[in-house]
Amino acid sequence: MIILKQGGGEIISGASMKDVPNILWLEEIRKEDIASVGGKGASLGEMASIGLPVPPAFVVTAQAFRRFLVETGLEQKIFKVSENIDVENNAALEKAADTIKALVVKAKMPAAIKDDVRASYKKMAQKDLIVAVRSSATAEDLPDASFAGQQETYLNIKGEAALLAAVQNCWASLYGARAIYYRAKQGFEEHTVNIAVVVQQLVHSEKAGVMFTSHPISGEATTIIEGSWGLGEAVVSGSVSPDHYVFDQKTETIVETNLANKKVEIIPDGSHGTKLVPVDPARQDARVLSNDEIAKLAMYGKIAENHYGVPQDVEWGIVAGTIYILQSRPITTIGKKEGKGMSGQSKDAKILVKGQGAAPGTATGKVVIIRDVKDTGAVKEGDILVTRMTNPDMVPAMRKVAAIVTDEGGMTCHAAIVSRELGTPAVVGTKTATQQLTNGQLVTVDGEMGLVYEGAVGGAATTKGGATAPVVTGSAPIITATSVKVNVSIPEAAARAAATGADGVGLLRIEHLILGLNKTPGWFIANHKEEDFVKELYDGIKIVLDAFPGKTVWVRTLDAPTDEFRNMQGGESEPHEHNPMLGWRGIRRDLQSAEQFRLQVEAFKRLWKAGYEHLGVMFPMVSHPDQFIKAKEMMAGWGVDVENVTLGIMIEIPASAIMIEDFLRAGIKFASFGTNDLIQYTIAIDRNNENVADMYNPQHPAVLALIHSAIQKCREYDVECSICGQAGSDPRMAVWLVEHGITSISANIDAIAKIREAVAKTEKRIILEAARTRDAE
Ligand code: PEP
Ligand code: MG
């Protein structure tokens, strides 16, 4: 990012002010120019530089914006207003933002910049050309430009005066309240933030669509083109079923043409927006693209793919026979094995969004987008729930739906955990599902491959299990020396979990029992409803204990991060934490909130007293043996015979893996790897962040080294060592764990059969190899 000295307007890094003009044309821009032309400007420039027919455009550079601020004296004024804003005070923030925006919009644009913009506009076309004016974020390190307020777009701008006003409006958009708040929270210096503006001929496409330069799943050299009438938005948003053409790059022939009935199109509304209108009957079934256009598009696709080195997802438009390439970005699904999910029948289906396959199964249904938990009433049986991220208070709605799709999250987020237990197919971390999909749209979700297809695909009758549907175990269960246990979070899944024949419950997450009530533990305490809280826990845990007679059930004490409590009654008392993952959760919170801990212990005590001796208690987020010792002392103080009940810990923090021997000396009866957290804390990858999901590596050597050494120590002390993180549901990891001496593995309900099989095979192989070695000696 360009760094500027406050007040002086002098650019310290990057090109100097003198070097970069007010205007850069696309042809002059390279991707290195992002600091001057922003992300949008740079990528358009690169596309133009390789000969793709990008609509003509120029960029009003970040340097022009900076000159504007300096020459109008605004830089100082803005600094004064923004210097003392308390961004947590909404009213003050809004007022400051309005003041700054008004200053920017009202200031007189310096004549030199004005002249440059006017001259460039003239150069684009002699008479008034209709253009789109778009902000282009210059801060490469901004993870979310829309939050930073750098996403403003003005369509259908015509004439010099309107253009100059639109440029100034884009500049002002940098100072929205949300944007200032976001930058303050992210630690950006207000006076270093810059913005560029792209001015581009608006292409009022008569026909438009998308193109995958290679097959999006198999990676084969077949270019798939989808097109329909009007603006490309109709195809991208899935409002219309487009024509579908397949072009074989090897033989350079069109190998498939499927014409669709195109009922609607999106066209400019004559003002500054667009509208959806019916297509006149004569064009509905007419073919959109000629053979020549298909071949030309495929050629541009190939140019883009060759240049970027990876298959591209391209947006295109055609006006009066001229093809324009509007956008090109990499396809991300290639490389995943086809057939693993929904079979080959999905090969030609249109993929609407992609994410991580978090809970297996497929389902077809209508999209219902939930932006606020208050709206979950709209969810009907069999719908496809689409939301940013699920909350515990959405669980009732999650029970009803056929599949779940989220923008955020990874394999261990709330949506993923609960969906797997409900047996509901889920795709998480799509980034854009809530924007790309529309309410009522018919889609098919493939929870194995992480894909959402348009329409009903592959006869994907819903294959969800449902929390109460039994899991058929088939023939006699395989007996393994390593125990194969199951994870449970919601009591209604207990019967299904037990039907797997699992050797016990290696993790019962009790926060789900409480969070589903929509009230925080603090609320129960503050409202003197302690007895209700204890009873809820008692009843919920009992259901699971009853489903597993004679088998151990490790009940974990509360471990919800404060942000998960926020939306519940009592949530207003939860502290605001910068990073709840590293915050006040698990045992550290219980030790400081004695009453909350005592109420949980009270429920355990009653269950032990009622004869449920197979209940063990597991402490989460333990980082030092003193915490375990303290917890034991507190329990003893509340009348628990701590030496004769089963108390253990989760190993979720590298500290506890490294200090495992001290824990063993302190008397833990078992330890269980919580790899979801252990991985994130070992390699510093946020488990719920879809942007780094591909770096979340359960088999990272450092993680494996921690697990291996802790297993060895547990074996020395003859203490059960287990795993209950998601990694334990991966058969490859199970093989490794058995080879390295784990005592038990606790997996998700859907994974039990394959884990048991992997464990059995590995055990047999180890025995066989040992026997052969003995024989050879
Ligand atoms: C873990 O961290 O691996 C674990 C099982 O706990 P949770 O996913 O609830 O944090
Ligand atoms: Mg954990």
mmCIF file with all atom_site columns, N, CA and C in Angstrom, residues 312-366:
data_model
loop_
_atom_site.group_PDB
_atom_site.id
_atom_site.type_symbol
_atom_site.label_atom_id
_atom_site.label_alt_id
_atom_site.label_comp_id
_atom_site.label_asym_id
_atom_site.label_entity_id
_atom_site.label_seq_id
_atom_site.pdbx_PDB_ins_code
_atom_site.Cartn_x
_atom_site.Cartn_y
_atom_site.Cartn_z
_atom_site.occupancy
_atom_site.B_iso_or_equiv
_atom_site.pdbx_formal_charge
_atom_site.auth_seq_id
_atom_site.auth_comp_id
_atom_site.auth_asym_id
_atom_site.auth_atom_id
_atom_site.pdbx_PDB_model_num
ATOM 1   N N  . GLN A 1 312 ? -9.816  -20.939 -16.298 1.00 0.00 ? 312 GLN A N  1
ATOM 2   C CA . GLN A 1 312 ? -10.469 -19.702 -15.876 1.00 0.00 ? 312 GLN A CA 1
ATOM 3   C C  . GLN A 1 312 ? -11.995 -19.786 -15.952 1.00 0.00 ? 312 GLN A C  1
ATOM 4   N N  . ASP A 1 313 ? -12.594 -18.997 -15.107 1.00 0.00 ? 313 ASP A N  1
ATOM 5   C CA . ASP A 1 313 ? -14.032 -18.814 -15.088 1.00 0.00 ? 313 ASP A CA 1
ATOM 6   C C  . ASP A 1 313 ? -14.232 -17.392 -15.642 1.00 0.00 ? 313 ASP A C  1
ATOM 7   N N  . VAL A 1 314 ? -14.782 -17.301 -16.854 1.00 0.00 ? 314 VAL A N  1
ATOM 8   C CA . VAL A 1 314 ? -14.777 -16.023 -17.585 1.00 0.00 ? 314 VAL A CA 1
ATOM 9   C C  . VAL A 1 314 ? -16.202 -15.491 -17.750 1.00 0.00 ? 314 VAL A C  1
ATOM 10  N N  . GLU A 1 315 ? -16.376 -14.183 -17.569 1.00 0.00 ? 315 GLU A N  1
ATOM 11  C CA . GLU A 1 315 ? -17.671 -13.570 -17.898 1.00 0.00 ? 315 GLU A CA 1
ATOM 12  C C  . GLU A 1 315 ? -17.530 -12.814 -19.212 1.00 0.00 ? 315 GLU A C  1
ATOM 13  N N  . TRP A 1 316 ? -18.508 -12.961 -20.096 1.00 0.00 ? 316 TRP A N  1
ATOM 14  C CA . TRP A 1 316 ? -18.439 -12.321 -21.402 1.00 0.00 ? 316 TRP A CA 1
ATOM 15  C C  . TRP A 1 316 ? -19.781 -11.684 -21.761 1.00 0.00 ? 316 TRP A C  1
ATOM 16  N N  . GLY A 1 317 ? -19.732 -10.789 -22.755 1.00 0.00 ? 317 GLY A N  1
ATOM 17  C CA . GLY A 1 317 ? -20.959 -10.153 -23.244 1.00 0.00 ? 317 GLY A CA 1
ATOM 18  C C  . GLY A 1 317 ? -20.780 -9.839  -24.724 1.00 0.00 ? 317 GLY A C  1
ATOM 19  N N  . ILE A 1 318 ? -21.879 -9.774  -25.460 1.00 0.00 ? 318 ILE A N  1
ATOM 20  C CA . ILE A 1 318 ? -21.801 -9.483  -26.898 1.00 0.00 ? 318 ILE A CA 1
ATOM 21  C C  . ILE A 1 318 ? -22.790 -8.363  -27.227 1.00 0.00 ? 318 ILE A C  1
ATOM 22  N N  . VAL A 1 319 ? -22.308 -7.336  -27.903 1.00 0.00 ? 319 VAL A N  1
ATOM 23  C CA . VAL A 1 319 ? -23.179 -6.252  -28.379 1.00 0.00 ? 319 VAL A CA 1
ATOM 24  C C  . VAL A 1 319 ? -22.900 -6.055  -29.865 1.00 0.00 ? 319 VAL A C  1
ATOM 25  N N  . ALA A 1 320 ? -23.935 -6.048  -30.612 1.00 0.00 ? 320 ALA A N  1
ATOM 26  C CA . ALA A 1 320 ? -23.839 -5.827  -32.066 1.00 0.00 ? 320 ALA A CA 1
ATOM 27  C C  . ALA A 1 320 ? -22.722 -6.651  -32.695 1.00 0.00 ? 320 ALA A C  1
ATOM 28  N N  . GLY A 1 321 ? -22.653 -7.894  -32.329 1.00 0.00 ? 321 GLY A N  1
ATOM 29  C CA . GLY A 1 321 ? -21.676 -8.800  -32.932 1.00 0.00 ? 321 GLY A CA 1
ATOM 30  C C  . GLY A 1 321 ? -20.263 -8.689  -32.345 1.00 0.00 ? 321 GLY A C  1
ATOM 31  N N  . THR A 1 322 ? -20.032 -7.726  -31.436 1.00 0.00 ? 322 THR A N  1
ATOM 32  C CA . THR A 1 322 ? -18.693 -7.599  -30.844 1.00 0.00 ? 322 THR A CA 1
ATOM 33  C C  . THR A 1 322 ? -18.642 -8.315  -29.499 1.00 0.00 ? 322 THR A C  1
ATOM 34  N N  . ILE A 1 323 ? -17.613 -9.164  -29.370 1.00 0.00 ? 323 ILE A N  1
ATOM 35  C CA . ILE A 1 323 ? -17.470 -9.904  -28.104 1.00 0.00 ? 323 ILE A CA 1
ATOM 36  C C  . ILE A 1 323 ? -16.640 -9.081  -27.123 1.00 0.00 ? 323 ILE A C  1
ATOM 37  N N  . TYR A 1 324 ? -17.086 -9.018  -25.874 1.00 0.00 ? 324 TYR A N  1
ATOM 38  C CA . TYR A 1 324 ? -16.289 -8.390  -24.808 1.00 0.00 ? 324 TYR A CA 1
ATOM 39  C C  . TYR A 1 324 ? -16.024 -9.409  -23.702 1.00 0.00 ? 324 TYR A C  1
ATOM 40  N N  . ILE A 1 325 ? -14.807 -9.386  -23.202 1.00 0.00 ? 325 ILE A N  1
ATOM 41  C CA . ILE A 1 325 ? -14.492 -10.220 -22.036 1.00 0.00 ? 325 ILE A CA 1
ATOM 42  C C  . ILE A 1 325 ? -14.535 -9.291  -20.819 1.00 0.00 ? 325 ILE A C  1
ATOM 43  N N  . LEU A 1 326 ? -15.405 -9.629  -19.873 1.00 0.00 ? 326 LEU A N  1
ATOM 44  C CA . LEU A 1 326 ? -15.656 -8.700  -18.770 1.00 0.00 ? 326 LEU A CA 1
ATOM 45  C C  . LEU A 1 326 ? -14.870 -9.052  -17.512 1.00 0.00 ? 326 LEU A C  1
ATOM 46  N N  . GLN A 1 327 ? -14.612 -10.325 -17.314 1.00 0.00 ? 327 GLN A N  1
ATOM 47  C CA . GLN A 1 327 ? -13.903 -10.733 -16.099 1.00 0.00 ? 327 GLN A CA 1
ATOM 48  C C  . GLN A 1 327 ? -13.310 -12.118 -16.296 1.00 0.00 ? 327 GLN A C  1
ATOM 49  N N  . SER A 1 328 ? -12.181 -12.381 -15.652 1.00 0.00 ? 328 SER A N  1
ATOM 50  C CA . SER A 1 328 ? -11.579 -13.716 -15.740 1.00 0.00 ? 328 SER A CA 1
ATOM 51  C C  . SER A 1 328 ? -10.950 -14.037 -14.396 1.00 0.00 ? 328 SER A C  1
ATOM 52  N N  . ARG A 1 329 ? -11.316 -15.156 -13.833 1.00 0.00 ? 329 ARG A N  1
ATOM 53  C CA . ARG A 1 329 ? -10.707 -15.558 -12.553 1.00 0.00 ? 329 ARG A CA 1
ATOM 54  C C  . ARG A 1 329 ? -10.564 -17.075 -12.520 1.00 0.00 ? 329 ARG A C  1
ATOM 55  N N  . PRO A 1 330 ? -9.663  -17.585 -11.689 1.00 0.00 ? 330 PRO A N  1
ATOM 56  C CA . PRO A 1 330 ? -9.397  -19.035 -11.707 1.00 0.00 ? 330 PRO A CA 1
ATOM 57  C C  . PRO A 1 330 ? -10.588 -19.866 -11.244 1.00 0.00 ? 330 PRO A C  1
ATOM 58  N N  . ILE A 1 331 ? -10.736 -21.051 -11.819 1.00 0.00 ? 331 ILE A N  1
ATOM 59  C CA . ILE A 1 331 ? -11.731 -22.015 -11.315 1.00 0.00 ? 331 ILE A CA 1
ATOM 60  C C  . ILE A 1 331 ? -11.059 -22.754 -10.172 1.00 0.00 ? 331 ILE A C  1
ATOM 61  N N  . THR A 1 332 ? -11.802 -23.006 -9.118  1.00 0.00 ? 332 THR A N  1
ATOM 62  C CA . THR A 1 332 ? -11.123 -23.616 -7.964  1.00 0.00 ? 332 THR A CA 1
ATOM 63  C C  . THR A 1 332 ? -11.423 -25.092 -7.746  1.00 0.00 ? 332 THR A C  1
ATOM 64  N N  . THR A 1 333 ? -12.381 -25.667 -8.501  1.00 0.00 ? 333 THR A N  1
ATOM 65  C CA . THR A 1 333 ? -12.739 -27.051 -8.145  1.00 0.00 ? 333 THR A CA 1
ATOM 66  C C  . THR A 1 333 ? -11.930 -28.131 -8.848  1.00 0.00 ? 333 THR A C  1
ATOM 67  N N  . ILE A 1 334 ? -11.172 -27.747 -9.886  1.00 0.00 ? 334 ILE A N  1
ATOM 68  C CA . ILE A 1 334 ? -10.465 -28.789 -10.628 1.00 0.00 ? 334 ILE A CA 1
ATOM 69  C C  . ILE A 1 334 ? -9.502  -29.543 -9.728  1.00 0.00 ? 334 ILE A C  1
ATOM 70  N N  . GLY A 1 335 ? -9.427  -30.830 -9.954  1.00 0.00 ? 335 GLY A N  1
ATOM 71  C CA . GLY A 1 335 ? -8.488  -31.608 -9.142  1.00 0.00 ? 335 GLY A CA 1
ATOM 72  C C  . GLY A 1 335 ? -9.220  -32.477 -8.153  1.00 0.00 ? 335 GLY A C  1
ATOM 73  N N  . LYS A 1 336 ? -10.457 -32.060 -7.780  1.00 0.00 ? 336 LYS A N  1
ATOM 74  C CA . LYS A 1 336 ? -11.227 -32.934 -6.901  1.00 0.00 ? 336 LYS A CA 1
ATOM 75  C C  . LYS A 1 336 ? -11.705 -34.105 -7.743  1.00 0.00 ? 336 LYS A C  1
ATOM 76  N N  . LYS A 1 337 ? -11.735 -35.277 -7.149  1.00 0.00 ? 337 LYS A N  1
ATOM 77  C CA . LYS A 1 337 ? -12.106 -36.449 -7.934  1.00 0.00 ? 337 LYS A CA 1
ATOM 78  C C  . LYS A 1 337 ? -13.579 -36.474 -8.260  1.00 0.00 ? 337 LYS A C  1
ATOM 79  N N  . GLU A 1 338 ? -13.880 -36.686 -9.515  1.00 0.00 ? 338 GLU A N  1
ATOM 80  C CA . GLU A 1 338 ? -15.284 -36.774 -9.883  1.00 0.00 ? 338 GLU A CA 1
ATOM 81  C C  . GLU A 1 338 ? -15.822 -38.142 -9.501  1.00 0.00 ? 338 GLU A C  1
ATOM 82  N N  . GLY A 1 339 ? -17.116 -38.184 -9.247  1.00 0.00 ? 339 GLY A N  1
ATOM 83  C CA . GLY A 1 339 ? -17.726 -39.474 -9.008  1.00 0.00 ? 339 GLY A CA 1
ATOM 84  C C  . GLY A 1 339 ? -17.788 -39.787 -7.531  1.00 0.00 ? 339 GLY A C  1
ATOM 85  N N  . LYS A 1 340 ? -16.967 -39.095 -6.763  1.00 0.00 ? 340 LYS A N  1
ATOM 86  C CA . LYS A 1 340 ? -16.963 -39.340 -5.336  1.00 0.00 ? 340 LYS A CA 1
ATOM 87  C C  . LYS A 1 340 ? -18.269 -38.820 -4.740  1.00 0.00 ? 340 LYS A C  1
ATOM 88  N N  . GLY A 1 341 ? -18.755 -37.744 -5.313  1.00 0.00 ? 341 GLY A N  1
ATOM 89  C CA . GLY A 1 341 ? -19.971 -37.158 -4.794  1.00 0.00 ? 341 GLY A CA 1
ATOM 90  C C  . GLY A 1 341 ? -21.191 -37.729 -5.458  1.00 0.00 ? 341 GLY A C  1
ATOM 91  N N  . MET A 1 342 ? -21.630 -37.056 -6.521  1.00 0.00 ? 342 MET A N  1
ATOM 92  C CA . MET A 1 342 ? -22.938 -37.388 -7.037  1.00 0.00 ? 342 MET A CA 1
ATOM 93  C C  . MET A 1 342 ? -22.936 -38.199 -8.314  1.00 0.00 ? 342 MET A C  1
ATOM 94  N N  . SER A 1 343 ? -21.848 -38.783 -8.654  1.00 0.00 ? 343 SER A N  1
ATOM 95  C CA . SER A 1 343 ? -21.725 -39.576 -9.868  1.00 0.00 ? 343 SER A CA 1
ATOM 96  C C  . SER A 1 343 ? -21.603 -38.701 -11.101 1.00 0.00 ? 343 SER A C  1
ATOM 97  N N  . GLY A 1 344 ? -21.290 -39.356 -12.229 1.00 0.00 ? 344 GLY A N  1
ATOM 98  C CA . GLY A 1 344 ? -21.042 -38.639 -13.467 1.00 0.00 ? 344 GLY A CA 1
ATOM 99  C C  . GLY A 1 344 ? -22.226 -37.826 -13.958 1.00 0.00 ? 344 GLY A C  1
ATOM 100 N N  . GLN A 1 345 ? -23.402 -38.099 -13.437 1.00 0.00 ? 345 GLN A N  1
ATOM 101 C CA . GLN A 1 345 ? -24.565 -37.381 -13.952 1.00 0.00 ? 345 GLN A CA 1
ATOM 102 C C  . GLN A 1 345 ? -24.467 -35.881 -13.732 1.00 0.00 ? 345 GLN A C  1
ATOM 103 N N  . SER A 1 346 ? -23.592 -35.458 -12.805 1.00 0.00 ? 346 SER A N  1
ATOM 104 C CA . SER A 1 346 ? -23.491 -34.038 -12.507 1.00 0.00 ? 346 SER A CA 1
ATOM 105 C C  . SER A 1 346 ? -22.512 -33.341 -13.435 1.00 0.00 ? 346 SER A C  1
ATOM 106 N N  . LYS A 1 347 ? -21.904 -34.118 -14.338 1.00 0.00 ? 347 LYS A N  1
ATOM 107 C CA . LYS A 1 347 ? -20.808 -33.595 -15.156 1.00 0.00 ? 347 LYS A CA 1
ATOM 108 C C  . LYS A 1 347 ? -21.170 -32.312 -15.908 1.00 0.00 ? 347 LYS A C  1
ATOM 109 N N  . ASP A 1 348 ? -22.355 -32.300 -16.489 1.00 0.00 ? 348 ASP A N  1
ATOM 110 C CA . ASP A 1 348 ? -22.712 -31.138 -17.281 1.00 0.00 ? 348 ASP A CA 1
ATOM 111 C C  . ASP A 1 348 ? -23.583 -30.144 -16.535 1.00 0.00 ? 348 ASP A C  1
ATOM 112 N N  . ALA A 1 349 ? -23.857 -30.441 -15.291 1.00 0.00 ? 349 ALA A N  1
ATOM 113 C CA . ALA A 1 349 ? -24.731 -29.543 -14.552 1.00 0.00 ? 349 ALA A CA 1
ATOM 114 C C  . ALA A 1 349 ? -23.974 -28.268 -14.212 1.00 0.00 ? 349 ALA A C  1
ATOM 115 N N  . LYS A 1 350 ? -24.731 -27.205 -14.056 1.00 0.00 ? 350 LYS A N  1
ATOM 116 C CA . LYS A 1 350 ? -24.080 -25.923 -13.790 1.00 0.00 ? 350 LYS A CA 1
ATOM 117 C C  . LYS A 1 350 ? -23.802 -25.758 -12.301 1.00 0.00 ? 350 LYS A C  1
ATOM 118 N N  . ILE A 1 351 ? -22.551 -25.467 -11.995 1.00 0.00 ? 351 ILE A N  1
ATOM 119 C CA . ILE A 1 351 ? -22.176 -25.246 -10.599 1.00 0.00 ? 351 ILE A CA 1
ATOM 120 C C  . ILE A 1 351 ? -22.454 -23.792 -10.256 1.00 0.00 ? 351 ILE A C  1
ATOM 121 N N  . LEU A 1 352 ? -23.228 -23.587 -9.198  1.00 0.00 ? 352 LEU A N  1
ATOM 122 C CA . LEU A 1 352 ? -23.547 -22.214 -8.811  1.00 0.00 ? 352 LEU A CA 1
ATOM 123 C C  . LEU A 1 352 ? -22.543 -21.678 -7.798  1.00 0.00 ? 352 LEU A C  1
ATOM 124 N N  . VAL A 1 353 ? -22.252 -22.476 -6.782  1.00 0.00 ? 353 VAL A N  1
ATOM 125 C CA . VAL A 1 353 ? -21.215 -22.082 -5.817  1.00 0.00 ? 353 VAL A CA 1
ATOM 126 C C  . VAL A 1 353 ? -20.428 -23.306 -5.383  1.00 0.00 ? 353 VAL A C  1
ATOM 127 N N  . LYS A 1 354 ? -19.217 -23.030 -4.890  1.00 0.00 ? 354 LYS A N  1
ATOM 128 C CA . LYS A 1 354 ? -18.343 -24.106 -4.458  1.00 0.00 ? 354 LYS A CA 1
ATOM 129 C C  . LYS A 1 354 ? -17.849 -23.800 -3.052  1.00 0.00 ? 354 LYS A C  1
ATOM 130 N N  . GLY A 1 355 ? -17.676 -24.852 -2.264  1.00 0.00 ? 355 GLY A N  1
ATOM 131 C CA . GLY A 1 355 ? -17.125 -24.658 -0.919  1.00 0.00 ? 355 GLY A CA 1
ATOM 132 C C  . GLY A 1 355 ? -16.498 -25.953 -0.457  1.00 0.00 ? 355 GLY A C  1
ATOM 133 N N  . GLN A 1 356 ? -16.520 -26.204 0.847   1.00 0.00 ? 356 GLN A N  1
ATOM 134 C CA . GLN A 1 356 ? -15.982 -27.464 1.352   1.00 0.00 ? 356 GLN A CA 1
ATOM 135 C C  . GLN A 1 356 ? -17.126 -28.419 1.658   1.00 0.00 ? 356 GLN A C  1
ATOM 136 N N  . GLY A 1 357 ? -16.976 -29.658 1.226   1.00 0.00 ? 357 GLY A N  1
ATOM 137 C CA . GLY A 1 357 ? -17.986 -30.662 1.533   1.00 0.00 ? 357 GLY A CA 1
ATOM 138 C C  . GLY A 1 357 ? -17.859 -31.013 3.012   1.00 0.00 ? 357 GLY A C  1
ATOM 139 N N  . ALA A 1 358 ? -18.848 -30.589 3.828   1.00 0.00 ? 358 ALA A N  1
ATOM 140 C CA . ALA A 1 358 ? -18.699 -30.723 5.280   1.00 0.00 ? 358 ALA A CA 1
ATOM 141 C C  . ALA A 1 358 ? -19.511 -31.860 5.860   1.00 0.00 ? 358 ALA A C  1
ATOM 142 N N  . ALA A 1 359 ? -20.596 -32.239 5.207   1.00 0.00 ? 359 ALA A N  1
ATOM 143 C CA . ALA A 1 359 ? -21.395 -33.375 5.679   1.00 0.00 ? 359 ALA A CA 1
ATOM 144 C C  . ALA A 1 359 ? -21.896 -34.093 4.439   1.00 0.00 ? 359 ALA A C  1
ATOM 145 N N  . PRO A 1 360 ? -21.603 -35.395 4.315   1.00 0.00 ? 360 PRO A N  1
ATOM 146 C CA . PRO A 1 360 ? -21.890 -36.085 3.065   1.00 0.00 ? 360 PRO A CA 1
ATOM 147 C C  . PRO A 1 360 ? -23.377 -36.248 2.790   1.00 0.00 ? 360 PRO A C  1
ATOM 148 N N  . GLY A 1 361 ? -23.676 -36.570 1.527   1.00 0.00 ? 361 GLY A N  1
ATOM 149 C CA . GLY A 1 361 ? -25.063 -36.753 1.112   1.00 0.00 ? 361 GLY A CA 1
ATOM 150 C C  . GLY A 1 361 ? -25.409 -35.714 0.071   1.00 0.00 ? 361 GLY A C  1
ATOM 151 N N  . THR A 1 362 ? -26.518 -35.956 -0.636  1.00 0.00 ? 362 THR A N  1
ATOM 152 C CA . THR A 1 362 ? -26.958 -34.987 -1.637  1.00 0.00 ? 362 THR A CA 1
ATOM 153 C C  . THR A 1 362 ? -28.419 -34.669 -1.399  1.00 0.00 ? 362 THR A C  1
ATOM 154 N N  . ALA A 1 363 ? -28.832 -33.494 -1.797  1.00 0.00 ? 363 ALA A N  1
ATOM 155 C CA . ALA A 1 363 ? -30.232 -33.123 -1.631  1.00 0.00 ? 363 ALA A CA 1
ATOM 156 C C  . ALA A 1 363 ? -30.601 -32.052 -2.631  1.00 0.00 ? 363 ALA A C  1
ATOM 157 N N  . THR A 1 364 ? -31.835 -32.127 -3.102  1.00 0.00 ? 364 THR A N  1
ATOM 158 C CA . THR A 1 364 ? -32.358 -31.097 -3.988  1.00 0.00 ? 364 THR A CA 1
ATOM 159 C C  . THR A 1 364 ? -33.497 -30.388 -3.265  1.00 0.00 ? 364 THR A C  1
ATOM 160 N N  . GLY A 1 365 ? -33.531 -29.086 -3.373  1.00 0.00 ? 365 GLY A N  1
ATOM 161 C CA . GLY A 1 365 ? -34.615 -28.346 -2.735  1.00 0.00 ? 365 GLY A CA 1
ATOM 162 C C  . GLY A 1 365 ? -34.553 -26.885 -3.098  1.00 0.00 ? 365 GLY A C  1
ATOM 163 N N  . LYS A 1 366 ? -35.477 -26.135 -2.466  1.00 0.00 ? 366 LYS A N  1
ATOM 164 C CA . LYS A 1 366 ? -35.544 -24.705 -2.763  1.00 0.00 ? 366 LYS A CA 1
ATOM 165 C C  . LYS A 1 366 ? -34.708 -23.923 -1.764  1.00 0.00 ? 366 LYS A C  1
#
